[in-house]
XYZ file of C-alpha atoms in Angstrom:
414
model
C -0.560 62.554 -23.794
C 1.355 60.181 -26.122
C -0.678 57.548 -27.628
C -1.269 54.133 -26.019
C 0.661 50.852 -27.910
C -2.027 47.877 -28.387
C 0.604 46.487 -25.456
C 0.455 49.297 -23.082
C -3.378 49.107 -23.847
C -4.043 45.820 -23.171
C -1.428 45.567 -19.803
C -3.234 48.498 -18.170
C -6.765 46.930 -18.655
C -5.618 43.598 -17.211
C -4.034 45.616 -14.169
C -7.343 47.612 -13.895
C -9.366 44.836 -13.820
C -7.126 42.873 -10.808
C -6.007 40.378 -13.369
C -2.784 38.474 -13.620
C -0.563 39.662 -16.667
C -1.098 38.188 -19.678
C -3.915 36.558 -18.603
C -6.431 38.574 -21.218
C -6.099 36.941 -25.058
C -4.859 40.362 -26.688
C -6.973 40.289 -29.505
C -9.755 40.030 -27.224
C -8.919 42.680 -25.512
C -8.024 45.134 -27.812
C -11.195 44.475 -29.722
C -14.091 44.920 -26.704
C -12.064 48.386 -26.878
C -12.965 49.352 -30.350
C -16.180 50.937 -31.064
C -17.190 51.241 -33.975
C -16.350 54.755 -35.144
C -13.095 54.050 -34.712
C -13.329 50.696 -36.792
C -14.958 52.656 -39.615
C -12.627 54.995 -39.518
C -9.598 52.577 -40.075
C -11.690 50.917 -43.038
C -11.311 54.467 -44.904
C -8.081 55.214 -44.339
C -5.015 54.277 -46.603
C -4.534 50.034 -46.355
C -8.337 49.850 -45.697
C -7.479 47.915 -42.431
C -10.299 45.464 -41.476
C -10.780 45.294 -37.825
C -13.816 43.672 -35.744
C -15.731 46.067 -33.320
C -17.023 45.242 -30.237
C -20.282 44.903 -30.552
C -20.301 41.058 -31.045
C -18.200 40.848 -27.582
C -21.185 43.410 -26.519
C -24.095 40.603 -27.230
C -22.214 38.406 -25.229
C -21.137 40.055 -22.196
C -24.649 41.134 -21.942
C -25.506 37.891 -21.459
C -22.822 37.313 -19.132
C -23.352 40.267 -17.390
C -27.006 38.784 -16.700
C -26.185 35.454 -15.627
C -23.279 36.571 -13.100
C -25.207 39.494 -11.558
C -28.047 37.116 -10.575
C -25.936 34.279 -9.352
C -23.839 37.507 -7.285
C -27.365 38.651 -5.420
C -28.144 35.520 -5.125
C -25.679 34.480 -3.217
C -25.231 37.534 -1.536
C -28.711 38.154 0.386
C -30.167 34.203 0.803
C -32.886 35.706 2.913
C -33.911 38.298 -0.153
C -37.372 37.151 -1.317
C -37.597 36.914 -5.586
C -38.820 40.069 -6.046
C -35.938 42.108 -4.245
C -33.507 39.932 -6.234
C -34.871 41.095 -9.301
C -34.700 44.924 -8.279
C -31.222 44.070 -7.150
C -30.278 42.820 -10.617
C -32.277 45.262 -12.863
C -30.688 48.602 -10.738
C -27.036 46.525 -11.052
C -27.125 45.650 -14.861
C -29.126 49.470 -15.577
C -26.695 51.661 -17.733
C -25.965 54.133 -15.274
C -24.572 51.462 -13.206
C -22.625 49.879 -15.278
C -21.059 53.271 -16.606
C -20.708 54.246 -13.317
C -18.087 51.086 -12.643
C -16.366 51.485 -16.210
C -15.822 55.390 -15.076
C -14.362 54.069 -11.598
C -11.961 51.294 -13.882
C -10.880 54.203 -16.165
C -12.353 52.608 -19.624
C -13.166 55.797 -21.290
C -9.173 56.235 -21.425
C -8.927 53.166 -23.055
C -11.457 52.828 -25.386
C -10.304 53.230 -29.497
C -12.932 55.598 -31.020
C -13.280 57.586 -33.664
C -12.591 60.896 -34.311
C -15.659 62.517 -34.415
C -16.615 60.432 -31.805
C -14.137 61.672 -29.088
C -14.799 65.096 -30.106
C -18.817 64.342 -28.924
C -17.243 63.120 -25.412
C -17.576 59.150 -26.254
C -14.901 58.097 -23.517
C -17.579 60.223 -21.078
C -20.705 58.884 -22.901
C -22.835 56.557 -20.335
C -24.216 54.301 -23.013
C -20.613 53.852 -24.663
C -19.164 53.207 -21.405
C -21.998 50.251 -20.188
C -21.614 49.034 -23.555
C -17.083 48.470 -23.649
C -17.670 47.343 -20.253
C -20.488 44.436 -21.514
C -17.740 43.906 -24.181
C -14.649 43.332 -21.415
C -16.400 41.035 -19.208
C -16.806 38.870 -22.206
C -13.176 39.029 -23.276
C -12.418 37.881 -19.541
C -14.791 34.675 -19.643
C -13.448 34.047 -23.177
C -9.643 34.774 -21.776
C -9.669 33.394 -18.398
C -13.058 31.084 -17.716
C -16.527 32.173 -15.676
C -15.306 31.811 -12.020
C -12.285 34.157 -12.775
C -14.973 36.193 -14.659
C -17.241 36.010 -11.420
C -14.325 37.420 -8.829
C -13.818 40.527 -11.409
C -17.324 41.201 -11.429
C -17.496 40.610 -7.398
C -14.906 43.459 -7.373
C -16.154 45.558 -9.838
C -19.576 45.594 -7.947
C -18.595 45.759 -4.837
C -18.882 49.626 -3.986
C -22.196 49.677 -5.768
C -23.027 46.453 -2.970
C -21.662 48.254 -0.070
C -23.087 52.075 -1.416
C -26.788 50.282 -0.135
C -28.277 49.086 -3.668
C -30.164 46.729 -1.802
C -31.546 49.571 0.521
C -32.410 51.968 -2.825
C -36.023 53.480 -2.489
C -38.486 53.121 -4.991
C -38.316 56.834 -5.894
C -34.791 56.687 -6.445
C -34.784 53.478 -8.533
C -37.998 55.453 -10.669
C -35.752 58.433 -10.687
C -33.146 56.844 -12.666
C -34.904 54.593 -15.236
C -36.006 57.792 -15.950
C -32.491 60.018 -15.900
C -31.091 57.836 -19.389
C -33.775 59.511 -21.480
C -32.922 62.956 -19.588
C -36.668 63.091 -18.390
C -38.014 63.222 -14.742
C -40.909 62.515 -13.196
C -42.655 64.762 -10.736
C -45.137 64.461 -7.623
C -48.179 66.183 -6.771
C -50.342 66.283 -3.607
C -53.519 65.277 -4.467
C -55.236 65.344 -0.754
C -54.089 66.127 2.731
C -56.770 64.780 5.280
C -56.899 63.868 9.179
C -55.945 66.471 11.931
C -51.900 68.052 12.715
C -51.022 64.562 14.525
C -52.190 62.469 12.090
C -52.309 63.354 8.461
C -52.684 61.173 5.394
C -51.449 62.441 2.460
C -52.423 60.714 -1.394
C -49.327 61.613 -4.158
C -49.655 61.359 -8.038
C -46.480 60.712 -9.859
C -46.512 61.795 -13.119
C -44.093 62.144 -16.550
C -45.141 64.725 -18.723
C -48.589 65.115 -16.991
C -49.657 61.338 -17.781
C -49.989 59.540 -14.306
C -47.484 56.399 -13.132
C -48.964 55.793 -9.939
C -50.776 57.101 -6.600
C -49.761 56.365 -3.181
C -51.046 57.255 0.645
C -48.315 57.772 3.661
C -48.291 59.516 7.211
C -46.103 62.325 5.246
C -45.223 63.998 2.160
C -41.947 61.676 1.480
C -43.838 58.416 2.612
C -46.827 59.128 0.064
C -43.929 59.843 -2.700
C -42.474 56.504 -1.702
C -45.683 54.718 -2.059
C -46.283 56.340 -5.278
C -42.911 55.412 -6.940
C -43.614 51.970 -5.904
C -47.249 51.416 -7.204
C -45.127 53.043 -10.610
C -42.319 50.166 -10.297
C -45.234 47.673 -9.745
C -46.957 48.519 -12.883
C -44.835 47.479 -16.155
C -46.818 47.810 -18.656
C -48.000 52.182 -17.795
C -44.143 52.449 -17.158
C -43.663 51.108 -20.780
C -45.790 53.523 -22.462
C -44.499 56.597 -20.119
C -40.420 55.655 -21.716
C -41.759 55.463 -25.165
C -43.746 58.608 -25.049
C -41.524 62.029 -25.431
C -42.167 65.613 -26.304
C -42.762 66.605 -29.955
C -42.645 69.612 -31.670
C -43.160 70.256 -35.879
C -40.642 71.514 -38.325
C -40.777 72.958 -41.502
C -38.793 70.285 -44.259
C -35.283 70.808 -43.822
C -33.646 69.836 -46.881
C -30.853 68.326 -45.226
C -32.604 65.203 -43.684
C -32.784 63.186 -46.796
C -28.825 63.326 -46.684
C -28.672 62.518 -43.095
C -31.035 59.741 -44.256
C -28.881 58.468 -46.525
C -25.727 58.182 -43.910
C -27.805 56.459 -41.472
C -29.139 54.193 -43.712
C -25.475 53.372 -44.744
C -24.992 52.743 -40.869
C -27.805 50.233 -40.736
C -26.622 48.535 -43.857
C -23.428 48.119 -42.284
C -25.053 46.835 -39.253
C -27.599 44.367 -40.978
C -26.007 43.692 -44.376
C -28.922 41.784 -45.527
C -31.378 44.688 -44.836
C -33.523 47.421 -46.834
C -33.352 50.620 -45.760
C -35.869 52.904 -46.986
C -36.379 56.548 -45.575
C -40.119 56.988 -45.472
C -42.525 59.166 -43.201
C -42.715 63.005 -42.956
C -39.440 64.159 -43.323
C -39.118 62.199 -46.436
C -41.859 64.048 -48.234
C -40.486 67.643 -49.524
C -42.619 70.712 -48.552
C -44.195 68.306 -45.298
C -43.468 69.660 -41.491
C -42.567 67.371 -40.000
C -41.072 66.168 -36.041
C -37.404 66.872 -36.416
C -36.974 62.889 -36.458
C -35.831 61.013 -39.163
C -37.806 57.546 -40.125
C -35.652 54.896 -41.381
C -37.881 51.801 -42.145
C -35.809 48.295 -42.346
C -36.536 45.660 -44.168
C -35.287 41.840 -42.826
C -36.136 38.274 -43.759
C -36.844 37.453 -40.263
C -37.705 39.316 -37.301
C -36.349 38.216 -33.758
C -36.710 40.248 -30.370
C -32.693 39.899 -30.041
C -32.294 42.432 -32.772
C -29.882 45.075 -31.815
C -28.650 48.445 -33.597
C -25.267 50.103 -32.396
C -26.315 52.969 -30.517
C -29.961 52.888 -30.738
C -32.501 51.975 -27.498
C -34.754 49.273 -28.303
C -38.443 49.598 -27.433
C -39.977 46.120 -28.924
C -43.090 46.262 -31.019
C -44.143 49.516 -29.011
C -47.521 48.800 -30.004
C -47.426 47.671 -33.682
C -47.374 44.263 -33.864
C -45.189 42.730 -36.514
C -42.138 45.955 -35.633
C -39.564 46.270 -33.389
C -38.854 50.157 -32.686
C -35.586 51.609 -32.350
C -34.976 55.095 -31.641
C -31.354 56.960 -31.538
C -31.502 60.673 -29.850
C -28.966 63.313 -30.807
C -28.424 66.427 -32.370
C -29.834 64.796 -35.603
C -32.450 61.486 -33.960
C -33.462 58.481 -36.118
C -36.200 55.694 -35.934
C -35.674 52.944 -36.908
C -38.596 50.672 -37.652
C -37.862 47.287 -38.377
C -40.351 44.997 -40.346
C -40.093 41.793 -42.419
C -39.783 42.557 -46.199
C -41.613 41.946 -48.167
C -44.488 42.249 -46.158
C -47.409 44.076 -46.193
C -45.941 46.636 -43.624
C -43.182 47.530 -45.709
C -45.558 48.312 -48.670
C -47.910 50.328 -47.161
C -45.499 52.459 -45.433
C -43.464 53.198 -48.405
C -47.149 53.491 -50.294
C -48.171 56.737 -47.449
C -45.107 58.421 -48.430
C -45.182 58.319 -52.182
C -48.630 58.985 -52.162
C -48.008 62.524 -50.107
C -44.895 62.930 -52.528
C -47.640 62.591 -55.893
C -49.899 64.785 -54.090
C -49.483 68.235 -53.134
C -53.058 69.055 -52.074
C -52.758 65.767 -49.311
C -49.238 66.598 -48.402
C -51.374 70.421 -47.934
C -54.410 68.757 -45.870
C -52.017 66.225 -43.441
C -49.566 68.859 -42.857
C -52.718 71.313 -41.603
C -53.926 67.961 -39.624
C -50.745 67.832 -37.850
C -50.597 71.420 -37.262
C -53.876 71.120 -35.278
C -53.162 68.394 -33.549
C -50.116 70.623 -31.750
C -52.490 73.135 -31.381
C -54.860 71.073 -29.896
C -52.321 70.307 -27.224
C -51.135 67.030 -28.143
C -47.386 67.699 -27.749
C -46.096 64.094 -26.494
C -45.717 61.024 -28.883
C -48.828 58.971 -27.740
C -51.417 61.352 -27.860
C -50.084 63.175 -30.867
C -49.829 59.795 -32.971
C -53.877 58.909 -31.344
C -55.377 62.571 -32.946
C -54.019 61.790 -36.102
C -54.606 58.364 -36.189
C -58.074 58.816 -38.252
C -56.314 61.462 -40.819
C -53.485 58.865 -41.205
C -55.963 55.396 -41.811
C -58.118 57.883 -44.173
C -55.024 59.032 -46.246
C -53.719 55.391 -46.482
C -57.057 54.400 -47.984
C -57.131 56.376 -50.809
C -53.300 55.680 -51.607
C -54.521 52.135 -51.318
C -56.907 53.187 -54.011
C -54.385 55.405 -56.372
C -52.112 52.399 -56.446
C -54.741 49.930 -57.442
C -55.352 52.381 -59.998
C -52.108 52.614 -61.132
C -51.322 48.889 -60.901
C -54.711 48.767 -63.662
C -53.782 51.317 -65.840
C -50.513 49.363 -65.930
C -51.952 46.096 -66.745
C -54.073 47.898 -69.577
C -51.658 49.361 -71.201
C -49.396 46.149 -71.392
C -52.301 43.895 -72.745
């Protein structure tokens, strides 16, 4: 199939979308079509063109996206209480939604990507596709106003309206905030009482054997219902269940300080005022480690609005003073953002050249670590809490060693 002009490219989104021609600015257009790759790509080649990427139209439209979504239910169901409305909104502006309606507008044949990006299936990729369509709807408001942006999205939405949104069950809607991070949760009968014509049932849904929620019905499915639902209604144990994930240890692979080094270019590029610094297990030679490369990122101010191309954001997860990133692949990065300086950023670097100075720790935290898998701490959470104490105790004594240091230093200069 020949390839598209930026013409041909632009005309068929406009027709896609149910616009009038030449109503989309083309330089809009064309750009909240480029991803990145491909804008990196171009920046190599001969005449180092410089092109912008999308992901500035991304911020926007997500916004956008937001706003028209909630005035859309709104108006749609007047008799839907506040709490519906916001279930209607969060399963409408959810990824797999919105890639869903860029798949049914045929973006992926549009997008501009990389090489090595279309060769990993990008125009198929769920979180590529949610974000060019974010990027769209804000070249429409930009190109053509907010009520012409409005009818778009009206039409855009409108077999995911008329599919029954509104009428989604709770185990359905827990099902797929689930399905992104290729995890499922699962259900088990806890008690069956009362005689044949009327039995109670009590369900347990779980991820990964940690518990969401319980729930009582006349049946099976109704106690599964009830169960999703006391999950929905509880943010905060449905925040911990996305962050945790299954981990395994590696031995050092030589290669992840080079993949360190690329990502951190990546980062650089995305926050050109940043540090990157690769820190944590599998930047200590001779360490196992989870196959999971730490990137820690150094900025003069932190704000929650913080985004990184291609990585989910997960907020302070716990740590106050970070915001957590995490990008999953066949090579997966943190990213750990903290002010810099700061005393975060020193004592993180501080753990890992401490291990790299001393062989016999590196030794005693890698045999920690390999007990704590043993033990049967193989998710996140509960393998971070058993060696939590080995951790605070090794950071001590590098506390200590760099003192140390830092007075042998000042000796020797006076």
């Amino acid at each position: 199939m020949p390839e598209l002009t930026d013409q041909e490219r632009v005309a068929r989104l406009t027709a896609r979308l149910g616009l009038p021609e030449r109503s989309l600015k083309p330089e809009l257009a064309l750009q909240a079509l480029r991803h990145g790759s491909y804008v990196h790509e171009r920046s190599l080649a001969p005449g180092r063109e410089i092109l912008a990427s999308n992901e500035r139209l991304e911020f926007l439209g997500d916004a956008v996206l937001g706003f028209l979504i909630a005035r859309l239910v709104y108006e749609r169901y007047p008799d839907a209480p506040e709490g519906e409305l916001t279930r209607l909104r969060a399963g409408l502006v959810r990824e797999e939604s919105l890639a869903l309606v860029a798949r049914q507008l045929g973006l992926g044949d549009l997008l501009l990507l990389g090489r090595g990006e279309q060769r990993s299936g990008g125009r198929e990729n769920a979180a590529r596709l949610a974000d060019a369509l974010e990027a769209v709807l804000a070249a429409v408001v930009l190109s053509c106003g907010l009520e012409q942006t409005q009818d778009v999205l009206a039409r855009l939405l409108a077999p995911l309206l008329e599919g029954g949104t509104r009428a989604r069950d709770a185990k359905t809607e827990l099902q797929q905030l689930f399905q992104s991070r290729r995890r499922a949760p699962q259900y088990q009968v806890l008690a069956v009482a009362g005689p044949d014509h009327a039995r109670s049932y009590e369900v347990e849904v779980r991820l990964d054997a940690a518990p969401l929620g319980r729930g009582t019905g006349r049946s099976k499915k109704e106690a599964e219902q009830a169960a999703a639902l006391a999950a929905l209604q509880s943010p905060q144990t449905l925040e911990r269940a996305l962050l945790d994930e299954p981990v395994s240890l590696a031995l050092h692979d030589p290669r992840w300080g080079e993949q360190a080094a690329e990502e951190a270019a990546k980062l650089r590029a995305a926050l050109p005022d940043a540090r990157v610094e690769h820190f944590g297990s599998t930047a200590v030679p001779g360490l196992a480690a989870k196959p999971v490369i730490d990137l820690l990122v150094g900025v003069r101010e932190l704000s929650s609005a913080l985004r990184l191309p291609d990585y989910e954001a997960f907020g302070e997860a716990g740590v106050p003073g970070r915001l957590y990133f995490r990008k999953r692949g066949p090579v997966s990065f943190n990213a750990h953002i903290v002010q810099y300086p700061s005393d975060q950023w020193q004592e993180r670097l501080l753990f890992r050249d401490y291990l790299r100075a001393h062989p016999e720790e590196r030794e005693r935290y890698g045999a920690r670590k390999l007990a704590a898998i043993a033990s049967g701490a193989i998710t996140l959470l509960r393998y971070s809490e058993e060696k939590a104490g080995a951790v605070e105790q090794l950071l001590e004594r590098a506390r200590r060693w760099s003192a140390g240091a830092e007075s042998a230093a000042r000796q020797q200069a006076e």
